[in-house]
Structure formats: C-alpha cells, structure tokens
PDB file of C-alpha atoms in Angstrom:
ATOM      1  CA  UNK X   1     -48.443 -18.902 -23.441  1.00 74.00           C
ATOM      2  CA  UNK X   2     -46.467 -19.717 -26.560  1.00 78.00           C
ATOM      3  CA  UNK X   3     -42.840 -18.733 -27.120  1.00 83.00           C
ATOM      4  CA  UNK X   4     -44.019 -16.040 -29.547  1.00 87.00           C
ATOM      5  CA  UNK X   5     -46.434 -14.676 -26.931  1.00 88.00           C
ATOM      6  CA  UNK X   6     -43.650 -14.700 -24.329  1.00 90.00           C
ATOM      7  CA  UNK X   7     -41.364 -12.735 -26.644  1.00 93.00           C
ATOM      8  CA  UNK X   8     -44.222 -10.345 -27.393  1.00 93.00           C
ATOM      9  CA  UNK X   9     -44.768  -9.810 -23.658  1.00 95.00           C
ATOM     10  CA  UNK X  10     -41.127  -8.804 -23.207  1.00 95.00           C
ATOM     11  CA  UNK X  11     -41.386  -6.545 -26.261  1.00 95.00           C
ATOM     12  CA  UNK X  12     -44.490  -4.693 -25.053  1.00 94.00           C
ATOM     13  CA  UNK X  13     -44.485  -0.890 -24.971  1.00 92.00           C
ATOM     14  CA  UNK X  14     -43.514   0.477 -21.582  1.00 93.00           C
ATOM     15  CA  UNK X  15     -40.899  -2.189 -20.909  1.00 96.00           C
ATOM     16  CA  UNK X  16     -37.788  -0.092 -20.828  1.00 97.00           C
ATOM     17  CA  UNK X  17     -35.716  -2.403 -18.613  1.00 97.00           C
ATOM     18  CA  UNK X  18     -37.783  -5.558 -18.038  1.00 97.00           C
ATOM     19  CA  UNK X  19     -37.554  -6.509 -21.700  1.00 96.00           C
ATOM     20  CA  UNK X  20     -35.779  -8.960 -23.991  1.00 96.00           C
ATOM     21  CA  UNK X  21     -32.413  -7.281 -23.424  1.00 96.00           C
ATOM     22  CA  UNK X  22     -32.743  -8.071 -19.694  1.00 97.00           C
ATOM     23  CA  UNK X  23     -33.494 -11.705 -20.513  1.00 97.00           C
ATOM     24  CA  UNK X  24     -30.534 -11.878 -22.893  1.00 97.00           C
ATOM     25  CA  UNK X  25     -28.243 -10.347 -20.254  1.00 97.00           C
ATOM     26  CA  UNK X  26     -29.450 -12.867 -17.668  1.00 98.00           C
ATOM     27  CA  UNK X  27     -28.940 -15.777 -20.056  1.00 98.00           C
ATOM     28  CA  UNK X  28     -25.439 -14.531 -20.899  1.00 98.00           C
ATOM     29  CA  UNK X  29     -24.564 -14.426 -17.202  1.00 98.00           C
ATOM     30  CA  UNK X  30     -26.016 -17.889 -16.678  1.00 98.00           C
ATOM     31  CA  UNK X  31     -23.771 -19.224 -19.432  1.00 97.00           C
ATOM     32  CA  UNK X  32     -20.747 -18.117 -17.394  1.00 95.00           C
ATOM     33  CA  UNK X  33     -21.818 -19.984 -14.237  1.00 97.00           C
ATOM     34  CA  UNK X  34     -19.780 -23.120 -13.637  1.00 94.00           C
ATOM     35  CA  UNK X  35     -20.681 -26.352 -11.863  1.00 94.00           C
ATOM     36  CA  UNK X  36     -24.289 -26.626 -13.021  1.00 97.00           C
ATOM     37  CA  UNK X  37     -25.694 -29.876 -14.287  1.00 98.00           C
ATOM     38  CA  UNK X  38     -27.479 -29.874 -17.623  1.00 97.00           C
ATOM     39  CA  UNK X  39     -30.800 -30.199 -15.765  1.00 97.00           C
ATOM     40  CA  UNK X  40     -29.997 -27.280 -13.427  1.00 98.00           C
ATOM     41  CA  UNK X  41     -28.931 -25.070 -16.316  1.00 98.00           C
ATOM     42  CA  UNK X  42     -32.069 -25.952 -18.297  1.00 97.00           C
ATOM     43  CA  UNK X  43     -34.217 -25.224 -15.243  1.00 98.00           C
ATOM     44  CA  UNK X  44     -32.607 -21.813 -14.761  1.00 98.00           C
ATOM     45  CA  UNK X  45     -33.049 -21.001 -18.450  1.00 98.00           C
ATOM     46  CA  UNK X  46     -36.786 -21.603 -18.050  1.00 97.00           C
ATOM     47  CA  UNK X  47     -36.917 -19.508 -14.874  1.00 98.00           C
ATOM     48  CA  UNK X  48     -35.067 -16.635 -16.503  1.00 98.00           C
ATOM     49  CA  UNK X  49     -37.387 -16.654 -19.496  1.00 97.00           C
ATOM     50  CA  UNK X  50     -40.511 -16.645 -17.325  1.00 97.00           C
ATOM     51  CA  UNK X  51     -39.496 -14.536 -14.298  1.00 97.00           C
ATOM     52  CA  UNK X  52     -40.744 -11.204 -15.730  1.00 97.00           C
ATOM     53  CA  UNK X  53     -43.317 -12.574 -18.181  1.00 97.00           C
ATOM     54  CA  UNK X  54     -45.932 -10.445 -16.425  1.00 96.00           C
ATOM     55  CA  UNK X  55     -44.723  -6.942 -15.697  1.00 96.00           C
ATOM     56  CA  UNK X  56     -47.006  -4.059 -14.825  1.00 94.00           C
ATOM     57  CA  UNK X  57     -45.266  -1.452 -12.653  1.00 95.00           C
ATOM     58  CA  UNK X  58     -48.676  -0.414 -11.294  1.00 95.00           C
ATOM     59  CA  UNK X  59     -49.202  -3.846  -9.718  1.00 95.00           C
ATOM     60  CA  UNK X  60     -47.444  -5.722  -6.925  1.00 94.00           C
ATOM     61  CA  UNK X  61     -48.206  -9.295  -7.993  1.00 97.00           C
ATOM     62  CA  UNK X  62     -46.073  -9.524 -11.124  1.00 96.00           C
ATOM     63  CA  UNK X  63     -43.853 -12.299  -9.779  1.00 97.00           C
ATOM     64  CA  UNK X  64     -46.834 -14.381  -8.667  1.00 98.00           C
ATOM     65  CA  UNK X  65     -48.576 -13.920 -12.014  1.00 97.00           C
ATOM     66  CA  UNK X  66     -45.359 -14.778 -13.873  1.00 97.00           C
ATOM     67  CA  UNK X  67     -44.919 -17.900 -11.727  1.00 98.00           C
ATOM     68  CA  UNK X  68     -48.494 -19.012 -12.391  1.00 97.00           C
ATOM     69  CA  UNK X  69     -48.041 -18.572 -16.141  1.00 96.00           C
ATOM     70  CA  UNK X  70     -44.759 -20.466 -16.068  1.00 97.00           C
ATOM     71  CA  UNK X  71     -46.255 -23.301 -14.050  1.00 97.00           C
ATOM     72  CA  UNK X  72     -48.865 -23.757 -16.778  1.00 95.00           C
ATOM     73  CA  UNK X  73     -46.269 -23.716 -19.559  1.00 95.00           C
ATOM     74  CA  UNK X  74     -43.299 -25.769 -18.363  1.00 96.00           C
ATOM     75  CA  UNK X  75     -43.096 -29.537 -18.032  1.00 96.00           C
ATOM     76  CA  UNK X  76     -44.564 -31.083 -14.899  1.00 96.00           C
ATOM     77  CA  UNK X  77     -41.199 -32.359 -13.641  1.00 97.00           C
ATOM     78  CA  UNK X  78     -39.866 -28.807 -13.182  1.00 97.00           C
ATOM     79  CA  UNK X  79     -43.130 -26.934 -12.570  1.00 97.00           C
ATOM     80  CA  UNK X  80     -42.819 -26.603  -8.803  1.00 98.00           C
ATOM     81  CA  UNK X  81     -39.166 -25.583  -8.879  1.00 98.00           C
ATOM     82  CA  UNK X  82     -39.717 -23.008 -11.646  1.00 98.00           C
ATOM     83  CA  UNK X  83     -42.573 -21.408  -9.719  1.00 98.00           C
ATOM     84  CA  UNK X  84     -40.587 -21.369  -6.483  1.00 98.00           C
ATOM     85  CA  UNK X  85     -37.569 -19.725  -8.077  1.00 98.00           C
ATOM     86  CA  UNK X  86     -39.617 -17.089  -9.896  1.00 98.00           C
ATOM     87  CA  UNK X  87     -41.348 -16.179  -6.631  1.00 98.00           C
ATOM     88  CA  UNK X  88     -37.922 -15.462  -5.078  1.00 98.00           C
ATOM     89  CA  UNK X  89     -37.561 -12.505  -7.447  1.00 98.00           C
ATOM     90  CA  UNK X  90     -40.198 -10.575  -5.489  1.00 96.00           C
ATOM     91  CA  UNK X  91     -38.053 -10.189  -2.365  1.00 95.00           C
ATOM     92  CA  UNK X  92     -34.678 -11.207  -3.795  1.00 96.00           C
ATOM     93  CA  UNK X  93     -34.152 -13.083  -0.509  1.00 95.00           C
ATOM     94  CA  UNK X  94     -32.743 -16.599  -0.610  1.00 97.00           C
ATOM     95  CA  UNK X  95     -32.669 -19.201   2.140  1.00 96.00           C
ATOM     96  CA  UNK X  96     -29.233 -20.493   3.170  1.00 94.00           C
ATOM     97  CA  UNK X  97     -28.226 -23.462   1.059  1.00 96.00           C
ATOM     98  CA  UNK X  98     -30.522 -22.586  -1.861  1.00 98.00           C
ATOM     99  CA  UNK X  99     -27.790 -22.678  -4.492  1.00 98.00           C
ATOM    100  CA  UNK X 100     -30.043 -22.293  -7.537  1.00 98.00           C
ATOM    101  CA  UNK X 101     -31.959 -19.486  -5.840  1.00 98.00           C
ATOM    102  CA  UNK X 102     -28.673 -17.752  -5.022  1.00 98.00           C
ATOM    103  CA  UNK X 103     -27.544 -17.997  -8.632  1.00 98.00           C
ATOM    104  CA  UNK X 104     -30.866 -16.749 -10.004  1.00 98.00           C
ATOM    105  CA  UNK X 105     -31.148 -13.793  -7.653  1.00 98.00           C
ATOM    106  CA  UNK X 106     -27.521 -12.838  -8.214  1.00 98.00           C
ATOM    107  CA  UNK X 107     -28.055 -12.929 -11.973  1.00 98.00           C
ATOM    108  CA  UNK X 108     -31.259 -10.878 -11.711  1.00 98.00           C
ATOM    109  CA  UNK X 109     -29.561  -8.250  -9.533  1.00 98.00           C
ATOM    110  CA  UNK X 110     -26.298  -8.155 -11.478  1.00 98.00           C
ATOM    111  CA  UNK X 111     -27.267  -4.858 -13.143  1.00 98.00           C
ATOM    112  CA  UNK X 112     -26.723  -3.198  -9.759  1.00 98.00           C
ATOM    113  CA  UNK X 113     -23.020  -3.974 -10.112  1.00 98.00           C
ATOM    114  CA  UNK X 114     -22.700  -2.858 -13.729  1.00 98.00           C
ATOM    115  CA  UNK X 115     -20.273  -0.227 -14.947  1.00 98.00           C
ATOM    116  CA  UNK X 116     -21.577   3.233 -13.940  1.00 98.00           C
ATOM    117  CA  UNK X 117     -22.792   4.268 -17.400  1.00 98.00           C
ATOM    118  CA  UNK X 118     -24.705   1.012 -17.829  1.00 98.00           C
ATOM    119  CA  UNK X 119     -26.144   1.326 -14.322  1.00 98.00           C
ATOM    120  CA  UNK X 120     -27.253   4.886 -15.081  1.00 98.00           C
ATOM    121  CA  UNK X 121     -29.036   3.676 -18.235  1.00 98.00           C
ATOM    122  CA  UNK X 122     -30.751   0.995 -16.140  1.00 98.00           C
ATOM    123  CA  UNK X 123     -31.835   3.565 -13.535  1.00 98.00           C
ATOM    124  CA  UNK X 124     -33.229   5.814 -16.275  1.00 97.00           C
ATOM    125  CA  UNK X 125     -35.113   2.865 -17.757  1.00 98.00           C
ATOM    126  CA  UNK X 126     -36.640   2.020 -14.386  1.00 98.00           C
ATOM    127  CA  UNK X 127     -37.777   5.643 -14.037  1.00 97.00           C
ATOM    128  CA  UNK X 128     -39.453   5.385 -17.455  1.00 97.00           C
ATOM    129  CA  UNK X 129     -41.253   2.223 -16.362  1.00 97.00           C
ATOM    130  CA  UNK X 130     -42.554   4.133 -13.357  1.00 97.00           C
ATOM    131  CA  UNK X 131     -43.409   7.303 -15.257  1.00 97.00           C
ATOM    132  CA  UNK X 132     -46.920   7.146 -13.768  1.00 96.00           C
ATOM    133  CA  UNK X 133     -45.432   7.895 -10.325  1.00 97.00           C
ATOM    134  CA  UNK X 134     -45.014  11.592  -9.462  1.00 97.00           C
ATOM    135  CA  UNK X 135     -41.385  12.677  -9.186  1.00 97.00           C
ATOM    136  CA  UNK X 136     -41.279  13.270  -5.419  1.00 96.00           C
ATOM    137  CA  UNK X 137     -42.927   9.931  -4.676  1.00 97.00           C
ATOM    138  CA  UNK X 138     -40.613   8.146  -7.102  1.00 97.00           C
ATOM    139  CA  UNK X 139     -37.500   9.699  -5.574  1.00 97.00           C
ATOM    140  CA  UNK X 140     -38.602   8.700  -2.087  1.00 97.00           C
ATOM    141  CA  UNK X 141     -39.708   5.187  -3.041  1.00 97.00           C
ATOM    142  CA  UNK X 142     -36.682   4.432  -5.186  1.00 98.00           C
ATOM    143  CA  UNK X 143     -34.336   5.712  -2.477  1.00 98.00           C
ATOM    144  CA  UNK X 144     -36.042   3.445   0.052  1.00 97.00           C
ATOM    145  CA  UNK X 145     -35.646   0.402  -2.210  1.00 97.00           C
ATOM    146  CA  UNK X 146     -31.978   1.140  -2.818  1.00 98.00           C
ATOM    147  CA  UNK X 147     -31.318   1.742   0.884  1.00 98.00           C
ATOM    148  CA  UNK X 148     -32.871  -1.616   1.745  1.00 97.00           C
ATOM    149  CA  UNK X 149     -30.553  -3.347  -0.720  1.00 97.00           C
ATOM    150  CA  UNK X 150     -27.560  -1.456   0.641  1.00 97.00           C
ATOM    151  CA  UNK X 151     -28.486  -2.403   4.222  1.00 97.00           C
ATOM    152  CA  UNK X 152     -28.162  -6.075   3.400  1.00 96.00           C
ATOM    153  CA  UNK X 153     -24.912  -7.668   4.486  1.00 95.00           C
ATOM    154  CA  UNK X 154     -25.065  -9.623   1.215  1.00 93.00           C
ATOM    155  CA  UNK X 155     -26.703  -8.220  -1.927  1.00 97.00           C
ATOM    156  CA  UNK X 156     -25.649 -11.095  -4.176  1.00 98.00           C
ATOM    157  CA  UNK X 157     -26.288 -14.429  -2.440  1.00 98.00           C
ATOM    158  CA  UNK X 158     -23.974 -16.336  -4.784  1.00 98.00           C
ATOM    159  CA  UNK X 159     -20.387 -15.854  -3.512  1.00 97.00           C
ATOM    160  CA  UNK X 160     -18.887 -15.502  -6.992  1.00 96.00           C
ATOM    161  CA  UNK X 161     -21.343 -12.759  -7.927  1.00 97.00           C
ATOM    162  CA  UNK X 162     -20.801 -11.068  -4.551  1.00 97.00           C
ATOM    163  CA  UNK X 163     -17.058 -10.918  -5.142  1.00 97.00           C
ATOM    164  CA  UNK X 164     -17.538  -9.609  -8.660  1.00 97.00           C
ATOM    165  CA  UNK X 165     -20.361  -7.081  -8.138  1.00 98.00           C
ATOM    166  CA  UNK X 166     -20.918  -6.080  -4.497  1.00 98.00           C
ATOM    167  CA  UNK X 167     -18.512  -3.165  -4.210  1.00 97.00           C
ATOM    168  CA  UNK X 168     -19.560  -1.551  -7.484  1.00 98.00           C
ATOM    169  CA  UNK X 169     -23.268  -2.172  -6.731  1.00 98.00           C
ATOM    170  CA  UNK X 170     -22.966  -0.318  -3.446  1.00 98.00           C
ATOM    171  CA  UNK X 171     -21.175   2.572  -5.147  1.00 98.00           C
ATOM    172  CA  UNK X 172     -23.786   2.724  -7.923  1.00 98.00           C
ATOM    173  CA  UNK X 173     -26.700   2.692  -5.510  1.00 98.00           C
ATOM    174  CA  UNK X 174     -25.091   5.318  -3.260  1.00 98.00           C
ATOM    175  CA  UNK X 175     -24.565   7.528  -6.297  1.00 98.00           C
ATOM    176  CA  UNK X 176     -28.164   7.092  -7.403  1.00 98.00           C
ATOM    177  CA  UNK X 177     -29.504   7.820  -3.908  1.00 97.00           C
ATOM    178  CA  UNK X 178     -27.429  11.002  -3.831  1.00 97.00           C
ATOM    179  CA  UNK X 179     -28.824  11.988  -7.212  1.00 96.00           C
ATOM    180  CA  UNK X 180     -32.411  11.215  -6.178  1.00 96.00           C
ATOM    181  CA  UNK X 181     -31.987  13.345  -3.080  1.00 91.00           C
ATOM    182  CA  UNK X 182     -30.327  16.218  -4.927  1.00 84.00           C
ATOM    183  CA  UNK X 183     -27.028  15.909  -3.076  1.00 69.00           C
TER     184      UNK X 183
END
C-alpha cells in the first residue's frame, strides 16, 4: 500500500473518528514523549500510521489486517516489531516492561482523557462509525466496553500518560455510561 493509498484509507467515508485527524493527534502526542531514541520514535511513527489502516466497524479483525498490511509495507528490520505493536491495539493490554507498547497504547487511548467537549465529540464519532448497530445494542455494547476500561487498575500503561489522563478518562467514561443508560 502506497502512502497515497494509506491516506485514502484514513479518508474513506464512514471514518468519523478513525481517520487522519486521529493519526495527527497520535503523532502530536508522540512528539511530546521524551527519552525515545531516533529508531524508537521512527518505529512508533510507522506503527501509528498503520495501526488503523484497515477499519471496518462490522469486522473484528481490523488490527490483524492492519498489521499484515504494515508488515508488507515497512522495512524488514522493523517488520516484526511493527506488527506486534499494532496487534496490541486490539486489546490495549501491554505486558509489564513493554515500554514501546505502553507508549503506543497510552497514545491510542489518550482521547479517553480529553477535555469533556472533545471526548463527547469522540463518543459521537464512534456512534456514527457504528451506525449499523441498533441503538439498544449499541448502548449496551458501548457501556460494556467502557466498564471494562474503567475496571482496569491502569488504563494508560505509560506512567506519564496515566498521571496526565487517568482521572479525567474515568470521569468521561462514567459520564458517557450514565448518558448511554439514560441516568
């Protein structure tokens, strides 16, 4: 997949959140992360660009398909690591000591800790992406996803992101759950 095709994928109709703005936000956050080598930063740039290359909200293998595409496109010296990191975005779970995984997942989830108006826009965009799901099923499913994140002792595996975003993320998700349940 060429760079133009990758940009076109992120610009496809139906991508209300998982689009170029999401990639730009992730890259902006990456630029603020300290203590990365040039190679680590370059690796994470590639992962960010490829992590949502395939996105169909009706399918459950988007991360795997994105990883496979990336593995075909990136240089052989980073292929395995790029694929591994992209696959982490399915569960957003990171093994202890996986520093680059912790940074990536924290960046990807950072929207959860956004200011309330920005979070609300994100939540509305996610609903648009799942417009094919009936309202009752969406409310139930989305609430379940948010509750699972809130049940985690650590939402953001990178300590700096946890300090910055955890409290607001929990408040945002609690507010959205209340809204989804009509409270």
